[in-house]
C-alpha atoms as a PDB file:
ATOM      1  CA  UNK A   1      78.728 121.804  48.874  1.00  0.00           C
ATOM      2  CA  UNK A   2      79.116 119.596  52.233  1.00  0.00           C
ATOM      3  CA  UNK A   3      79.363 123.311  54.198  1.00  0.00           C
ATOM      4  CA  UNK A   4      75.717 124.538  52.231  1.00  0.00           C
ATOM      5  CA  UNK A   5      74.331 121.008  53.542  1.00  0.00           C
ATOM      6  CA  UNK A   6      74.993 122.342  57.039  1.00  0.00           C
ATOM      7  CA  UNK A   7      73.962 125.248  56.786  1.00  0.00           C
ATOM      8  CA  UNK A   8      70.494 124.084  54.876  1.00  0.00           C
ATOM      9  CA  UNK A   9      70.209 121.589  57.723  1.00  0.00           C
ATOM     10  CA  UNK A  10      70.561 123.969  60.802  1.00  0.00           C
ATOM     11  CA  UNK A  11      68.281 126.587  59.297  1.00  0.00           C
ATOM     12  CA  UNK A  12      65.711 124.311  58.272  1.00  0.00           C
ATOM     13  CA  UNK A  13      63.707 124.332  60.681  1.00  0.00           C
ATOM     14  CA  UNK A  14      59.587 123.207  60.060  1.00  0.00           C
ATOM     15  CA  UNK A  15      59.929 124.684  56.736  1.00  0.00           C
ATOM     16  CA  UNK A  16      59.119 122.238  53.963  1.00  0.00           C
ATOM     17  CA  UNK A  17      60.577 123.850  51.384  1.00  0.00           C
ATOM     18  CA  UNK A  18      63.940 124.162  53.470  1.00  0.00           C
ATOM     19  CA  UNK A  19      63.471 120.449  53.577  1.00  0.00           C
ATOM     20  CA  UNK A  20      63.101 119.549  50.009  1.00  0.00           C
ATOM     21  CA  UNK A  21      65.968 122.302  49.172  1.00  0.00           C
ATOM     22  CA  UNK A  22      68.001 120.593  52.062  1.00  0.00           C
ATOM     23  CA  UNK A  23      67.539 117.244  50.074  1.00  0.00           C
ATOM     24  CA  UNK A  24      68.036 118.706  46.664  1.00  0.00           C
ATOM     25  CA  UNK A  25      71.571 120.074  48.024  1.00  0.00           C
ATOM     26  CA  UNK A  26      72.646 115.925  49.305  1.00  0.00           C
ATOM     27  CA  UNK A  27      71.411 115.097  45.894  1.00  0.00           C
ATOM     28  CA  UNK A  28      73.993 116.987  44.123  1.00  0.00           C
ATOM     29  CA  UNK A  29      77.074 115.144  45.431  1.00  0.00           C
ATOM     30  CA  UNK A  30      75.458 111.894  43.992  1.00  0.00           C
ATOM     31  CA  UNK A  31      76.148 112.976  40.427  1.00  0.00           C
ATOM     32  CA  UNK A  32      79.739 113.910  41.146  1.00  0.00           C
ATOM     33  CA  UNK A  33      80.691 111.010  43.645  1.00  0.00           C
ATOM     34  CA  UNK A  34      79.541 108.520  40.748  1.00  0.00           C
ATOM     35  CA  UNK A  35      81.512 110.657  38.060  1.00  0.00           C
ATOM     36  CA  UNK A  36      84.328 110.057  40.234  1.00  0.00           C
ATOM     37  CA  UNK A  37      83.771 106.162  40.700  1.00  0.00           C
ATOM     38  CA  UNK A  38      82.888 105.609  36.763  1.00  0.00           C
ATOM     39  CA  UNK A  39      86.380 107.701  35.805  1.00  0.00           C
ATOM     40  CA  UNK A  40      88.273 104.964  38.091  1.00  0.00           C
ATOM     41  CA  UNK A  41      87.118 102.201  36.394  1.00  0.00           C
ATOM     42  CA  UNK A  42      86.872 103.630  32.960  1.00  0.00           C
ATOM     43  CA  UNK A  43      90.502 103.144  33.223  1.00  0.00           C
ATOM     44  CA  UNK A  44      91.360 100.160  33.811  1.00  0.00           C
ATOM     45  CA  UNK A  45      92.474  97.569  30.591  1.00  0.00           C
ATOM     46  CA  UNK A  46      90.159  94.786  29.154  1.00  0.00           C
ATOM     47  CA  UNK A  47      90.396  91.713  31.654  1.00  0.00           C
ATOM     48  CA  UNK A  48      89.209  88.086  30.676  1.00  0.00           C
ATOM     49  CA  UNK A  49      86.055  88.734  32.138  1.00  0.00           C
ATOM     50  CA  UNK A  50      85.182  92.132  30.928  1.00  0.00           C
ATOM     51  CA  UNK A  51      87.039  91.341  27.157  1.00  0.00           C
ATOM     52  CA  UNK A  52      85.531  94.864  26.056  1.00  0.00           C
ATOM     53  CA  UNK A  53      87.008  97.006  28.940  1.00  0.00           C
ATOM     54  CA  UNK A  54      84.604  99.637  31.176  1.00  0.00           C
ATOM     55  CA  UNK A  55      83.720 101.888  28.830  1.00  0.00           C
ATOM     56  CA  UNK A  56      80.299 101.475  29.602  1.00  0.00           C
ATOM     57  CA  UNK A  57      80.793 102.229  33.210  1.00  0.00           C
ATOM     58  CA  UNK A  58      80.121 106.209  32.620  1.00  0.00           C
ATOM     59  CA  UNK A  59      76.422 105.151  30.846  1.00  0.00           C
ATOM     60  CA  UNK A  60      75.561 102.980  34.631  1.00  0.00           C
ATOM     61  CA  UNK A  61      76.919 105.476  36.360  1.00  0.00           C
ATOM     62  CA  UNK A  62      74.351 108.269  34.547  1.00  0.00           C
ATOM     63  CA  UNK A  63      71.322 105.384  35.134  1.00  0.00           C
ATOM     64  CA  UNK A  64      72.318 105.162  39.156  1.00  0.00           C
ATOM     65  CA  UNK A  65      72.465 108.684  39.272  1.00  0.00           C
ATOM     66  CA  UNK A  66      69.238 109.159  36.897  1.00  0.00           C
ATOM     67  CA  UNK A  67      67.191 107.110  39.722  1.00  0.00           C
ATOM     68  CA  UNK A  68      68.015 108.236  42.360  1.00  0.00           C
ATOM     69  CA  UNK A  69      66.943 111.691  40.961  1.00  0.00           C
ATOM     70  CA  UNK A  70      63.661 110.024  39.731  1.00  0.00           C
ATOM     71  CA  UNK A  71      62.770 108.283  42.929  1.00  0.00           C
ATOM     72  CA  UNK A  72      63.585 111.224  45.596  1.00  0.00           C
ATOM     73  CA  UNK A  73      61.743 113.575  43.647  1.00  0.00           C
ATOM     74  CA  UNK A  74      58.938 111.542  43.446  1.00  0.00           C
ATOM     75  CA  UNK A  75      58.641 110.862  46.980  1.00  0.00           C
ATOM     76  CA  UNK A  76      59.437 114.814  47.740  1.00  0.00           C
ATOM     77  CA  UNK A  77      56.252 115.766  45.226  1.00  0.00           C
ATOM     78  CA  UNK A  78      54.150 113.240  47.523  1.00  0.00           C
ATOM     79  CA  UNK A  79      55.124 114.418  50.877  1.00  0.00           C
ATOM     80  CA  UNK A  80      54.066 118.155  49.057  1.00  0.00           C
ATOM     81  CA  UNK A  81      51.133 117.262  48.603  1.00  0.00           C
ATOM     82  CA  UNK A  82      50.313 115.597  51.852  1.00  0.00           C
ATOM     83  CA  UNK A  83      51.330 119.241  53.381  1.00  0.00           C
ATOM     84  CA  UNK A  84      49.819 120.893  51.282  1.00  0.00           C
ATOM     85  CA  UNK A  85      46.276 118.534  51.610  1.00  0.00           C
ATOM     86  CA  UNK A  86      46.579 118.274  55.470  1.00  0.00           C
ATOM     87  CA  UNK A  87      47.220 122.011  55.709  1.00  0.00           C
ATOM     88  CA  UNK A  88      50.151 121.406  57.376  1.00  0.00           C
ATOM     89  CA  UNK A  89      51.313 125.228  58.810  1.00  0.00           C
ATOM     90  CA  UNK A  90      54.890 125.591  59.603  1.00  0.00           C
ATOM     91  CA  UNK A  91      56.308 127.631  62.287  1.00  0.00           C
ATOM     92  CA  UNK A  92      59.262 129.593  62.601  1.00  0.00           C
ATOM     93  CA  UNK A  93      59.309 131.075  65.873  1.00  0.00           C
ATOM     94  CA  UNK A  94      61.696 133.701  66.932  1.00  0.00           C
ATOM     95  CA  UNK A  95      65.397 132.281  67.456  1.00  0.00           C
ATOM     96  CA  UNK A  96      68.151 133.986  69.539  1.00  0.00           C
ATOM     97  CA  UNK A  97      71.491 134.539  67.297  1.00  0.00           C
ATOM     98  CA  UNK A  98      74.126 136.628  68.271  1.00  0.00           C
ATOM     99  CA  UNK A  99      72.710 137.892  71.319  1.00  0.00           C
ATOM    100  CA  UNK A 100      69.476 139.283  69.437  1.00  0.00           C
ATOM    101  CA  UNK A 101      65.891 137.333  68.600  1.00  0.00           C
ATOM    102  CA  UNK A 102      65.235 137.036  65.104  1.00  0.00           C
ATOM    103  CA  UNK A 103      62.643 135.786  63.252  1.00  0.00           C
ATOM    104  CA  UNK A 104      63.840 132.433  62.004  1.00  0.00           C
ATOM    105  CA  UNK A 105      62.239 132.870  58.411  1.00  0.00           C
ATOM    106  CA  UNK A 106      65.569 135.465  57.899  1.00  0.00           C
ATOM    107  CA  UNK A 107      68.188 132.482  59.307  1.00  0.00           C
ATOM    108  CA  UNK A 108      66.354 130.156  56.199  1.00  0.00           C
ATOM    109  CA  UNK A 109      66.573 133.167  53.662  1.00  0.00           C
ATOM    110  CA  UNK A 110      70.164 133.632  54.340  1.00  0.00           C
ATOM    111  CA  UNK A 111      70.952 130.008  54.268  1.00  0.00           C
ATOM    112  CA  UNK A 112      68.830 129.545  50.908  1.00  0.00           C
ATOM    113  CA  UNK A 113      71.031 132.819  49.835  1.00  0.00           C
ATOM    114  CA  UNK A 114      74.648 130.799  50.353  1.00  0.00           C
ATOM    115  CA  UNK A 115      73.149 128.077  48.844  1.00  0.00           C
ATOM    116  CA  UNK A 116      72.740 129.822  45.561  1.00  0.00           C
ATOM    117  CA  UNK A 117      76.068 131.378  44.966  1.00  0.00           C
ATOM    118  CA  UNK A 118      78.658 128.401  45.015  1.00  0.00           C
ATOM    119  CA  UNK A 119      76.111 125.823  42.882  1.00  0.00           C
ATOM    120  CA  UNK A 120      76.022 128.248  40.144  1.00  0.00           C
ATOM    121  CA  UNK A 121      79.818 129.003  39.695  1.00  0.00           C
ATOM    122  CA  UNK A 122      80.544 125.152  40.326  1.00  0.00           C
ATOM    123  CA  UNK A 123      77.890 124.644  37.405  1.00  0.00           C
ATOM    124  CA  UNK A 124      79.129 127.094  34.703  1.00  0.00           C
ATOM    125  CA  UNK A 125      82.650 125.793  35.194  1.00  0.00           C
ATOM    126  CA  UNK A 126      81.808 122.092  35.219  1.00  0.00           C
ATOM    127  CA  UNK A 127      79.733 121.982  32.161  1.00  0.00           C
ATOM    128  CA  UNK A 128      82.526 123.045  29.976  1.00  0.00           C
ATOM    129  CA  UNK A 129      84.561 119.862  30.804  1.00  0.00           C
ATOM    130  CA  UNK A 130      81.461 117.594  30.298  1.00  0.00           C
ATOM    131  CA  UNK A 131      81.008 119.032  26.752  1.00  0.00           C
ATOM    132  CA  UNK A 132      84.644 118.453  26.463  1.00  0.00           C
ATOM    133  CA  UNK A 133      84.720 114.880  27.744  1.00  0.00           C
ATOM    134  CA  UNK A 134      81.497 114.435  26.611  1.00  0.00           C
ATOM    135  CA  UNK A 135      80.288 112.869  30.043  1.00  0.00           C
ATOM    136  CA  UNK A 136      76.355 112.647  30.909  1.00  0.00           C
ATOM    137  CA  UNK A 137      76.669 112.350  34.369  1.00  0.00           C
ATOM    138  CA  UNK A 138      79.244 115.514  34.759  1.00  0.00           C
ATOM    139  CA  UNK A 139      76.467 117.438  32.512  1.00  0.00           C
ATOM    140  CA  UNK A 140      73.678 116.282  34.646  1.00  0.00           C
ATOM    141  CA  UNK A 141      75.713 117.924  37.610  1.00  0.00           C
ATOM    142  CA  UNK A 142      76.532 120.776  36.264  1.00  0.00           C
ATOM    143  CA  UNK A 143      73.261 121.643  34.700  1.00  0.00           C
ATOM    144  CA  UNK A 144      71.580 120.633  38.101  1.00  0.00           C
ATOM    145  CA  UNK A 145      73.956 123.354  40.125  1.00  0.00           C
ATOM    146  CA  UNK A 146      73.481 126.090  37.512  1.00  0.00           C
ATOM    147  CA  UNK A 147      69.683 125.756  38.318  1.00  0.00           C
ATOM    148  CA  UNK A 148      70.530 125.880  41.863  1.00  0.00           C
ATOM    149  CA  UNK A 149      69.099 129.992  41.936  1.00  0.00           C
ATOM    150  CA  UNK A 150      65.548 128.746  40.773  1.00  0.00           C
ATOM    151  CA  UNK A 151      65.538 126.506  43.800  1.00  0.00           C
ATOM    152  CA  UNK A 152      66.940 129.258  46.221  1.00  0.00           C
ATOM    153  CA  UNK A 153      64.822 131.672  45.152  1.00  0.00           C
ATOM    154  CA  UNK A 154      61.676 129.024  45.081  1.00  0.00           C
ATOM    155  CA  UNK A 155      62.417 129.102  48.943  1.00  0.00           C
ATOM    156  CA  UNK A 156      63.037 132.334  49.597  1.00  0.00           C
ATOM    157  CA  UNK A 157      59.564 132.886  48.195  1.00  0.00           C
ATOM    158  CA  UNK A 158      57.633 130.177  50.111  1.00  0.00           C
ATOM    159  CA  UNK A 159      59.691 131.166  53.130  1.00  0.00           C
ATOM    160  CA  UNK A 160      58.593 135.166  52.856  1.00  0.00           C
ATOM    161  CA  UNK A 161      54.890 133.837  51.904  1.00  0.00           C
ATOM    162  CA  UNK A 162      54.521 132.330  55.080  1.00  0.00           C
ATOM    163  CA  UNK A 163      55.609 135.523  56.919  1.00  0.00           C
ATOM    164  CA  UNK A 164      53.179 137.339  55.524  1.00  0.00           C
ATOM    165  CA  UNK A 165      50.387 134.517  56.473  1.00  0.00           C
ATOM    166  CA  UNK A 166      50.050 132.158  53.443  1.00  0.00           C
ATOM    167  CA  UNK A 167      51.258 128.884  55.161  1.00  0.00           C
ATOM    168  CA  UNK A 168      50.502 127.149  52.099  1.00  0.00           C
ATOM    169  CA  UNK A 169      53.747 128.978  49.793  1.00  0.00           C
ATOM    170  CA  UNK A 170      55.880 126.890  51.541  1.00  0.00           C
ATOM    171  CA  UNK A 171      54.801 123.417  50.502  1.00  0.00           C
ATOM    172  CA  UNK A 172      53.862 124.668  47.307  1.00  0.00           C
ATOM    173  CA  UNK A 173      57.658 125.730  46.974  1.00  0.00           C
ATOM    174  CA  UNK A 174      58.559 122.360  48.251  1.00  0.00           C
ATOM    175  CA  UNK A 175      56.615 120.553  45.011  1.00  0.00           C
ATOM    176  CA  UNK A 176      57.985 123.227  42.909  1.00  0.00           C
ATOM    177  CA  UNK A 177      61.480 122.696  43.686  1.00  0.00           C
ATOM    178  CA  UNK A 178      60.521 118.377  43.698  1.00  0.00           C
ATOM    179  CA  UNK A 179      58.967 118.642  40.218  1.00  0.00           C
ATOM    180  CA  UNK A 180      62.285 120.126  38.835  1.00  0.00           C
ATOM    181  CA  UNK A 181      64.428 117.347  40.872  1.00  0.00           C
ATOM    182  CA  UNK A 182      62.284 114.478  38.974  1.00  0.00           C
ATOM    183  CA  UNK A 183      62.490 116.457  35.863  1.00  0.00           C
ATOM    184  CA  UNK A 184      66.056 116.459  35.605  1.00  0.00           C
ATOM    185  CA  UNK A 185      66.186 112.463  36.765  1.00  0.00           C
ATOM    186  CA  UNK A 186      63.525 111.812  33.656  1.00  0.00           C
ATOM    187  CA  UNK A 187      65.650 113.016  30.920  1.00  0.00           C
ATOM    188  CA  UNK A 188      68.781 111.859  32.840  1.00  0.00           C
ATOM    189  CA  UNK A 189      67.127 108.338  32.729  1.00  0.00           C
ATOM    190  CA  UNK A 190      65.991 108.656  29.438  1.00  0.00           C
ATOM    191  CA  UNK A 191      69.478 109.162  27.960  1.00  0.00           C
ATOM    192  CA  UNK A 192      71.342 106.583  30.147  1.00  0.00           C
ATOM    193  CA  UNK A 193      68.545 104.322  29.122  1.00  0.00           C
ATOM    194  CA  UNK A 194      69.322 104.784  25.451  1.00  0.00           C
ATOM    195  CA  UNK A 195      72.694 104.460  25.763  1.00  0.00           C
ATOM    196  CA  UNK A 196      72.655 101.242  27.725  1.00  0.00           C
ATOM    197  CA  UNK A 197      70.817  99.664  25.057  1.00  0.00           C
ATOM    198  CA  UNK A 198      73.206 100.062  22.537  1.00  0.00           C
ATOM    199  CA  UNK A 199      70.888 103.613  21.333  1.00  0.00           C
ATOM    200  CA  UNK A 200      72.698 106.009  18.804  1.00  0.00           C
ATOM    201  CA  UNK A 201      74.928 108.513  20.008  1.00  0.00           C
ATOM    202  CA  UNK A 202      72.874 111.694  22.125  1.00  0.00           C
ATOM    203  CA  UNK A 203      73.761 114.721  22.585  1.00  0.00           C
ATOM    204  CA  UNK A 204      74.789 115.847  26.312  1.00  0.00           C
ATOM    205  CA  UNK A 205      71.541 116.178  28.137  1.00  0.00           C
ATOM    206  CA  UNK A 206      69.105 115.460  25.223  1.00  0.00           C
ATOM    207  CA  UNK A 207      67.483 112.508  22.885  1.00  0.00           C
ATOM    208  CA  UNK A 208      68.380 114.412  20.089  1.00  0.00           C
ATOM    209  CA  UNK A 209      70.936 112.554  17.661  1.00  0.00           C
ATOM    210  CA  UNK A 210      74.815 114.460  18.199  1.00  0.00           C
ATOM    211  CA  UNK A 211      75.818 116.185  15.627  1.00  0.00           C
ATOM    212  CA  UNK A 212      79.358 114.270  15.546  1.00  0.00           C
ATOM    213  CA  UNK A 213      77.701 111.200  14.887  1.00  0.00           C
ATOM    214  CA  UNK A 214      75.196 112.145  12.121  1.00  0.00           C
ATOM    215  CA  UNK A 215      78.421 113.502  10.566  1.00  0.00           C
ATOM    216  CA  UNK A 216      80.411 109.985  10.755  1.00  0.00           C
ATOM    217  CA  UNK A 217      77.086 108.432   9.607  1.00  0.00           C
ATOM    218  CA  UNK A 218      77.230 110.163   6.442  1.00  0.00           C
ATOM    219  CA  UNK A 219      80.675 109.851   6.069  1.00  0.00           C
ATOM    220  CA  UNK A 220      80.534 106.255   6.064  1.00  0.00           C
ATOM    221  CA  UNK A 221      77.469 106.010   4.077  1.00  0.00           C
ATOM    222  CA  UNK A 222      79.136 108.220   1.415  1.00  0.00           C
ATOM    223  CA  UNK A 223      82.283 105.946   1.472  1.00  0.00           C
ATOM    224  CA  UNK A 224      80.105 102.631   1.400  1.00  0.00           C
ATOM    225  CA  UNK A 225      76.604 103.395  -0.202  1.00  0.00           C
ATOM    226  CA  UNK A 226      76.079  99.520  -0.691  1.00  0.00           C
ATOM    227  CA  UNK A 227      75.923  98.796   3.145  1.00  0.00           C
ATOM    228  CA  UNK A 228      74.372  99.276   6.491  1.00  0.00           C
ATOM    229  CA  UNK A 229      75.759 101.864   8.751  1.00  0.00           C
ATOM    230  CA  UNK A 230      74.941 101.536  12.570  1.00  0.00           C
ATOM    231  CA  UNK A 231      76.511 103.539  15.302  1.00  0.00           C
ATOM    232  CA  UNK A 232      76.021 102.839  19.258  1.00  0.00           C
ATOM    233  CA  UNK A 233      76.987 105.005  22.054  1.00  0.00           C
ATOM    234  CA  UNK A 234      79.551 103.142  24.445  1.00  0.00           C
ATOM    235  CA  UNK A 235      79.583 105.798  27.500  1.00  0.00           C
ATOM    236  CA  UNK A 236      81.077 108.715  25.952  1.00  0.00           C
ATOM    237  CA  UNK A 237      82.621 106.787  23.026  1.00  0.00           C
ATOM    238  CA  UNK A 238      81.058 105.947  19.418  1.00  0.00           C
ATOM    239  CA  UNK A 239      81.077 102.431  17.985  1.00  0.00           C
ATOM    240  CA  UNK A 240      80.365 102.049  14.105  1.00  0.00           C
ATOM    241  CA  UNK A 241      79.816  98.980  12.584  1.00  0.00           C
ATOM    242  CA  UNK A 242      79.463  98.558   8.375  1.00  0.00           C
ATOM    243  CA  UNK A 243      77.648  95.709   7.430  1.00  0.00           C
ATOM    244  CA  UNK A 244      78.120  94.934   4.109  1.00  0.00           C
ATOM    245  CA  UNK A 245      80.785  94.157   1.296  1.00  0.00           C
ATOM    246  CA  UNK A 246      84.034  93.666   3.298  1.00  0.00           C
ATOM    247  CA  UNK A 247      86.642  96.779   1.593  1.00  0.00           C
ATOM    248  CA  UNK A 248      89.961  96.493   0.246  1.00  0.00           C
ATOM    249  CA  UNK A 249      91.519  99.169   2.362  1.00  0.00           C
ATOM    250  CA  UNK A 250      90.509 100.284   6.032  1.00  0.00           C
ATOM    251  CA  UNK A 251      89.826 104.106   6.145  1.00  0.00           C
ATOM    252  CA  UNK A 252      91.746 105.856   8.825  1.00  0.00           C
ATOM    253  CA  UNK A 253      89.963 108.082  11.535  1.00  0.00           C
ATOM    254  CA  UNK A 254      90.696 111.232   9.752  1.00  0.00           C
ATOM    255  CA  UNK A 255      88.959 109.607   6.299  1.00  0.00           C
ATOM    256  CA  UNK A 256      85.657 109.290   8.380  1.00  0.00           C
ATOM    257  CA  UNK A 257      85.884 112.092  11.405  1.00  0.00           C
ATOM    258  CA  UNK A 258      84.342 115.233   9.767  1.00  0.00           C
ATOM    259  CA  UNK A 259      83.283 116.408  13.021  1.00  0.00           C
ATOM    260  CA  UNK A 260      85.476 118.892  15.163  1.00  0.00           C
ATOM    261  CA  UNK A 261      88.993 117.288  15.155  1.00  0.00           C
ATOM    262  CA  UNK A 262      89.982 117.425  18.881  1.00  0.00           C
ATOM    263  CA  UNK A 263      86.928 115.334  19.725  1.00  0.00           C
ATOM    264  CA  UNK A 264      87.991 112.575  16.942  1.00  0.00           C
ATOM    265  CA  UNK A 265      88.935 110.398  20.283  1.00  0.00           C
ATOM    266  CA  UNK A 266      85.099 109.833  20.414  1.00  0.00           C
ATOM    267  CA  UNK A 267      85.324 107.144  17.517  1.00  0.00           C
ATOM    268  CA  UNK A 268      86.629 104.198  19.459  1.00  0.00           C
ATOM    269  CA  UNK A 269      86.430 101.493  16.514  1.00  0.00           C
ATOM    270  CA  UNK A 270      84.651 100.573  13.256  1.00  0.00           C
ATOM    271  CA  UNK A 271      84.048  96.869  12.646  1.00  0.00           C
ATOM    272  CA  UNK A 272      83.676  95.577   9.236  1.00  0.00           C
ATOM    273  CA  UNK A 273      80.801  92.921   9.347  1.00  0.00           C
ATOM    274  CA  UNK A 274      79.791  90.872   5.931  1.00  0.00           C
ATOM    275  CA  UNK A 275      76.726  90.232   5.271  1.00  0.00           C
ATOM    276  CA  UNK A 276      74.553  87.415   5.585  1.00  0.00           C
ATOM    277  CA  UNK A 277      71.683  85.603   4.108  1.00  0.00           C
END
């Protein structure tokens, strides 16, 4: 990724979609530098400060990396538009490589070319892991790098319209390839969001309700019909609680799991709380 960065960045040039691409590319390592930083202190034991442990490190980590998708998309859509209003025309004069003058719009192409391939291989093998360690912000990379080719091939497109005299593709690339970057920061932001506030489990990338925790909902309503089942998301973790009659016997995780059985490590604990009033 930090070798596609330099080659985005000397081919650039004037071109505003090269620009936005460019930006999109530095983007990408934000996702996996946090991943990195949340597993280290996802680690660590309960202190006396932090009683609970760092569970809910992985859920920050998704919201740091959700805003900073949000707010550099934003500000790419804005700048644009101001091309795009001011009728901004970029040049690519002819540059010498090799010995021979090219045009330069060719240099961008095959820049926006490498940038396609390793993204998209990075993506599809990434996103396998995430599902498996159910991590947002490891999804939210590697869904990000598997769209990499729409944003290549956005580029390629402004790049070639402006060869053939429509100044105006390349800006309108450059918001094309912005509205997808603040796109995947809104739904990003909207799951850390949920999580943070103690939200039912999601599933990876969505608002939608996971299937493994619908599952342990019913299981525990089926076990205790006379109370109050709630489940929160802790990062990648599910907390129950069952407020009600306090039982006899504590269920073990296999009693109340009835999702897949290698990703029973998801149910961290289930708290038995009476009830009151």
């Amino acid at each position: 990724m930090s070798s596609i960065i330099a080659v985005m960045w000397l081919a650039m040039g004037s071109s505003q979609a090269m620009k936005t691409a460019l930006v999109e590319d530095v983007l990408s390592l934000i996702p996996a530098v946090v991943f990195l930083v949340a597993l280290h202190f996802e680690g660590r034991k309960p202190t006396g400060a932090f009683p609970f442990g760092f569970d809910r490190v992985q859920s920050l980590s998704s919201l740091i990396a959700a805003v900073a998708l949000c707010g550099v998309g934003g500000i790419l859509i804005f700048d644009s538009v101001a091309s795009l209003l001011s009728q901004e025309h970029p040049t690519m004069p002819p540059v010498r490589l090799l010995g021979q003058e090219i045009w330069q719009g060719w240099v961008m192409i095959g820049g926006l070319l490498y940038s396609i391939v390793p993204p998209v291989i990075l993506g599809r093998l990434k996103q396998p892991i995430a599902r498996r360690l159910q991590d947002e912000v490891l999804d939210t990379d590697a869904m990000m790098q598997k769209a990499d080719w729409m944003t290549g091939l956005t580029g390629i497109i402004g790049v070639l319209g402006v060869g053939f005299g429509y100044w105006w593709t390349d800006a309108a690339a450059g918001a094309l390839i912005s509205i997808s970057i603040l796109k995947d920061g809104i739904t990003s932001l909207r799951v850390a969001t949920a999580e943070l506030v103690d939200g039912t489990p999601r599933r990876l990338g969505q608002i939608e309700l996971a299937e493994d925790a619908r599952k342990l909902r019913e299981a525990l309503v089926e076990l205790y019909p006379s109370s109050t089942v709630r489940l929160r998301a802790t990062g990648r973790y599910i907390h129950a609680e069952v407020c009600g009659p306090i039982p006899d016997r504590i269920p073990s995780r296999d009693e109340v799991w009835r999702g897949d059985p290698d990703r029973a490590w998801r149910l961290a604990q289930v708290s038995f709380v009476p009830q009151t009033g």
